[in-house]
Coordinates of C-alpha atoms in Angstrom, one line a residue:
M42 CA -11.9 53.6 24.7
E43 CA -8.7 52.5 22.9
L44 CA -8.8 50.6 19.7
N45 CA -6.6 47.6 19.1
I46 CA -4.8 48.4 15.5
N47 CA -4.4 45.8 13.2
I48 CA -3.2 46.5 9.4
T49 CA -3.2 44.3 6.5
Y50 CA -1.7 45.5 3.2
F51 CA -2.6 44.7 -0.2
D52 CA -0.7 45.6 -3.7
E53 CA -4.1 45.8 -5.4
V54 CA -7.9 45.0 -4.5
D55 CA -11.1 45.6 -5.9
S56 CA -12.0 48.1 -3.1
T57 CA -10.6 48.4 0.4
N58 CA -14.2 48.9 1.9
K59 CA -15.3 45.8 0.4
V60 CA -12.3 43.8 1.6
L61 CA -12.9 45.2 5.1
K62 CA -16.4 44.3 5.1
E63 CA -15.6 41.0 4.0
M64 CA -13.4 40.7 7.1
C65 CA -16.0 42.2 9.2
D66 CA -18.1 39.3 8.2
K67 CA -15.5 37.1 9.6
G68 CA -15.4 38.8 12.7
A69 CA -12.8 41.3 12.5
P70 CA -12.9 43.7 15.2
D71 CA -13.0 47.6 15.5
G72 CA -9.4 49.0 14.7
T73 CA -8.8 46.6 11.7
V74 CA -7.3 48.4 8.9
V75 CA -6.9 47.4 5.2
V76 CA -4.3 49.3 3.0
S77 CA -3.8 48.9 -0.7
W78 CA -1.6 50.6 -3.3
S79 CA -4.2 50.6 -6.0
Q80 CA -7.9 49.7 -6.5
K81 CA -9.8 48.2 -9.4
E82 CA -13.3 49.2 -8.3
G83 CA -12.9 52.1 -5.7
R84 CA -16.1 53.8 -5.0
G85 CA -16.9 57.4 -3.7
R86 CA -19.8 58.9 -2.5
L87 CA -23.3 58.5 -4.2
G88 CA -21.9 55.3 -6.0
R89 CA -19.7 57.4 -7.9
S90 CA -16.2 55.7 -9.2
F91 CA -13.0 56.7 -7.3
S92 CA -10.0 56.7 -9.5
S93 CA -7.2 54.9 -7.6
P94 CA -3.9 54.6 -9.6
R95 CA -0.5 53.7 -8.2
G96 CA 1.0 56.3 -6.1
G97 CA -1.9 56.6 -3.8
I98 CA -3.1 55.6 -0.4
Y99 CA -6.1 53.5 -0.3
M100 CA -7.3 52.4 3.0
S101 CA -10.2 51.5 5.2
M102 CA -10.5 51.1 8.9
L103 CA -13.2 49.5 10.8
L104 CA -14.6 51.9 13.5
P105 CA -17.3 51.7 16.2
H106 CA -20.7 53.0 15.1
D107 CA -21.3 56.8 15.4
E108 CA -24.5 57.8 16.3
S109 CA -23.6 61.4 15.9
L110 CA -22.9 61.2 12.1
T111 CA -19.9 63.2 12.5
I112 CA -17.3 60.4 11.8
T113 CA -16.7 61.9 8.3
A114 CA -16.1 65.3 9.5
K115 CA -13.7 63.7 12.2
A116 CA -11.9 61.7 9.5
A117 CA -11.3 64.9 7.3
V118 CA -9.5 66.5 10.7
A119 CA -7.6 63.2 11.1
V120 CA -6.3 62.9 7.7
R121 CA -5.5 66.7 7.4
R122 CA -3.4 66.5 10.6
A123 CA -1.6 63.3 9.4
I124 CA -0.7 65.1 6.0
E125 CA 0.3 68.3 7.6
Y126 CA 2.5 66.3 10.2
C127 CA 4.2 64.0 7.7
T128 CA 4.7 66.3 4.7
D129 CA 4.5 69.8 6.0
K130 CA 1.8 70.5 3.5
E131 CA -1.5 72.2 4.5
C132 CA -4.9 71.0 3.1
Q133 CA -8.4 72.6 3.2
I134 CA -11.6 70.6 4.0
K135 CA -14.5 70.8 1.4
W136 CA -17.7 70.1 3.3
V137 CA -18.3 67.3 4.0
N138 CA -15.8 64.6 3.0
D139 CA -13.0 66.1 0.7
L140 CA -9.5 67.6 1.4
Y141 CA -8.0 69.9 -1.2
Y142 CA -4.4 70.9 -1.7
K143 CA -3.6 74.0 -3.8
G144 CA -7.1 74.2 -4.9
K145 CA -7.6 70.6 -6.1
K146 CA -8.7 67.6 -4.6
V147 CA -6.1 65.5 -3.1
C148 CA -8.3 63.1 -0.9
G149 CA -11.9 61.7 -0.6
I150 CA -13.5 60.0 2.5
L151 CA -16.3 57.6 2.4
A152 CA -18.2 56.1 5.6
E153 CA -20.4 53.6 5.6
A154 CA -22.5 51.9 8.2
Y155 CA -22.1 48.3 8.2
K156 CA -23.5 45.7 10.7
G157 CA -23.1 47.9 13.8
H158 CA -19.7 49.2 12.7
V159 CA -18.6 52.2 10.5
V160 CA -16.3 51.1 7.5
L161 CA -14.5 54.4 6.7
G162 CA -12.6 54.5 3.5
I163 CA -10.0 57.0 2.5
G164 CA -8.1 57.8 -0.7
I165 CA -5.2 60.0 -0.8
N166 CA -3.4 61.2 -4.0
F167 CA 0.2 61.0 -2.1
C168 CA 2.7 60.7 -5.3
T169 CA 0.4 59.6 -8.4
P170 CA 1.9 61.6 -11.5
Q171 CA -0.8 64.0 -13.0
K172 CA -0.6 61.8 -16.4
D173 CA -1.7 58.8 -14.5
F174 CA -5.2 60.2 -13.5
P175 CA -8.1 59.8 -16.0
A176 CA -8.1 62.7 -18.5
E177 CA -11.3 64.0 -17.5
L178 CA -9.9 64.4 -13.7
Q179 CA -6.4 66.0 -14.4
D180 CA -7.7 69.8 -14.0
T181 CA -9.5 69.1 -10.7
V182 CA -7.2 66.5 -8.8
I183 CA -3.6 66.8 -7.5
S184 CA -1.2 64.8 -5.5
L185 CA 0.8 65.8 -2.5
Y186 CA 3.9 64.8 -4.6
P187 CA 4.0 65.0 -8.6
D188 CA 6.5 62.3 -8.8
P189 CA 7.2 59.3 -6.8
Q190 CA 10.7 59.8 -7.1
K191 CA 10.7 63.4 -5.4
T192 CA 8.8 62.7 -2.1
D193 CA 10.6 63.9 0.9
S194 CA 8.2 62.0 3.5
D195 CA 7.6 58.3 3.7
I196 CA 4.3 56.8 2.8
M197 CA 4.1 54.5 5.6
D198 CA 4.6 57.5 8.0
T199 CA 1.5 58.9 6.7
V200 CA -0.6 55.6 6.8
N201 CA 0.5 55.3 10.3
E202 CA -0.3 58.7 11.1
V203 CA -3.8 58.5 9.8
V204 CA -4.6 55.5 11.7
R205 CA -3.2 56.8 14.7
N206 CA -5.5 59.9 14.5
L207 CA -8.6 58.2 13.6
S208 CA -8.2 55.9 16.4
I209 CA -8.0 58.8 18.6
L210 CA -10.8 61.1 17.1
S211 CA -13.3 58.1 16.7
T212 CA -13.2 57.2 20.2
E213 CA -13.0 60.4 22.1
E214 CA -16.0 62.2 23.1
D215 CA -14.3 65.7 23.4
D216 CA -15.3 67.9 20.7
F217 CA -12.1 70.0 20.3
W218 CA -11.7 68.6 16.5
L219 CA -14.9 70.6 15.6
S220 CA -13.0 74.1 15.8
E221 CA -10.3 72.6 13.6
Y222 CA -12.8 71.3 11.1
Q223 CA -14.4 74.9 11.0
K224 CA -11.0 76.7 10.7
H225 CA -9.8 74.9 8.0
S226 CA -13.1 74.8 5.8
M227 CA -12.5 76.0 2.3
L228 CA -16.2 76.9 1.8
I229 CA -17.0 79.6 4.6
G230 CA -17.5 82.9 2.8
K231 CA -17.6 81.3 -0.6
K232 CA -20.7 81.5 -3.1
V233 CA -21.9 78.0 -4.0
S234 CA -24.4 75.9 -5.7
V235 CA -26.1 73.0 -4.2
L236 CA -26.7 70.0 -6.4
Q237 CA -29.1 67.1 -5.7
A238 CA -29.4 64.3 -8.2
G239 CA -27.3 66.1 -10.7
K240 CA -29.5 69.4 -10.4
V241 CA -28.9 72.7 -8.9
T242 CA -31.4 73.1 -6.1
G243 CA -29.8 76.2 -4.7
V244 CA -27.4 79.0 -4.7
G245 CA -26.0 81.1 -2.0
T246 CA -23.2 82.2 0.4
V247 CA -21.8 79.8 3.0
T248 CA -21.8 81.5 6.4
K249 CA -20.9 78.8 8.8
I250 CA -20.6 75.0 9.8
D251 CA -22.4 74.6 13.0
N252 CA -21.5 72.1 15.8
N253 CA -23.3 69.3 14.3
C254 CA -21.3 69.8 11.1
A255 CA -24.4 71.3 9.1
L256 CA -23.4 73.7 6.5
H257 CA -25.5 77.1 6.4
I258 CA -26.1 79.0 3.3
I259 CA -27.9 82.2 2.9
E260 CA -29.7 82.6 -0.5
K261 CA -30.2 85.5 -2.5
D262 CA -33.7 86.3 -0.8
G263 CA -32.2 85.8 2.7
Q264 CA -33.7 82.5 3.4
E265 CA -31.3 80.3 5.1
M266 CA -30.6 76.9 3.7
V267 CA -29.2 74.3 6.5
L268 CA -27.5 71.3 4.8
S269 CA -27.0 68.2 7.3
T270 CA -26.6 65.4 4.7
G271 CA -24.0 64.0 2.9
E272 CA -26.5 63.2 -0.1
V273 CA -25.8 66.6 -1.9
S274 CA -22.8 68.2 -3.7
I275 CA -21.5 71.5 -3.1
R276 CA -19.9 73.5 -6.1
E277 CA -18.1 76.9 -5.8
V278 CA -19.5 79.3 -8.1

């Protein structure tokens, strides 16, 4: 099934996911996309705020409901592909919904089920100067380009390529994307701690990401922990 893409651009919004939900309420179809150059109330996983200064790409796309629960992983592949294609910069995927560049977070993804659809929000740090991020994030986040005057690729090309890849991956039933997701994981072979509700609930080594995108971790006692929900956080030890 091919989606008919319709993109609406804003200079600033509270949240692109919020705007897209309002458009969905009014009958907007799958394939509707909202793009903004800044957000006042960007949200991430588990209700956390998502820093959204100028220089970033903040976008949401309305997609068909995905029973497989793999849409976030597909989105990570779509964005990674788009970034590499448009900027020649290679990112790694941190399970389940973040992209990292040079060891720091460059993109966050949030999928929300909404009235028979998926509202998929994506925030990419494209050319935000490091000083424009909140002080508490400056050691952990990064932009693809450190200065808006020194980009060698067009931000609009990246937007369009993300949308194109999302349209393909969200509607095709083939699972060829899965090997790409696994290949570019930054956690396989790494020692991690598992956090739930802010508390460490396990420590072990990531051994694989299976075909359902579940994360497999072997703990010190040899027991295997299998994480298949996004309601946890993974922190490299």
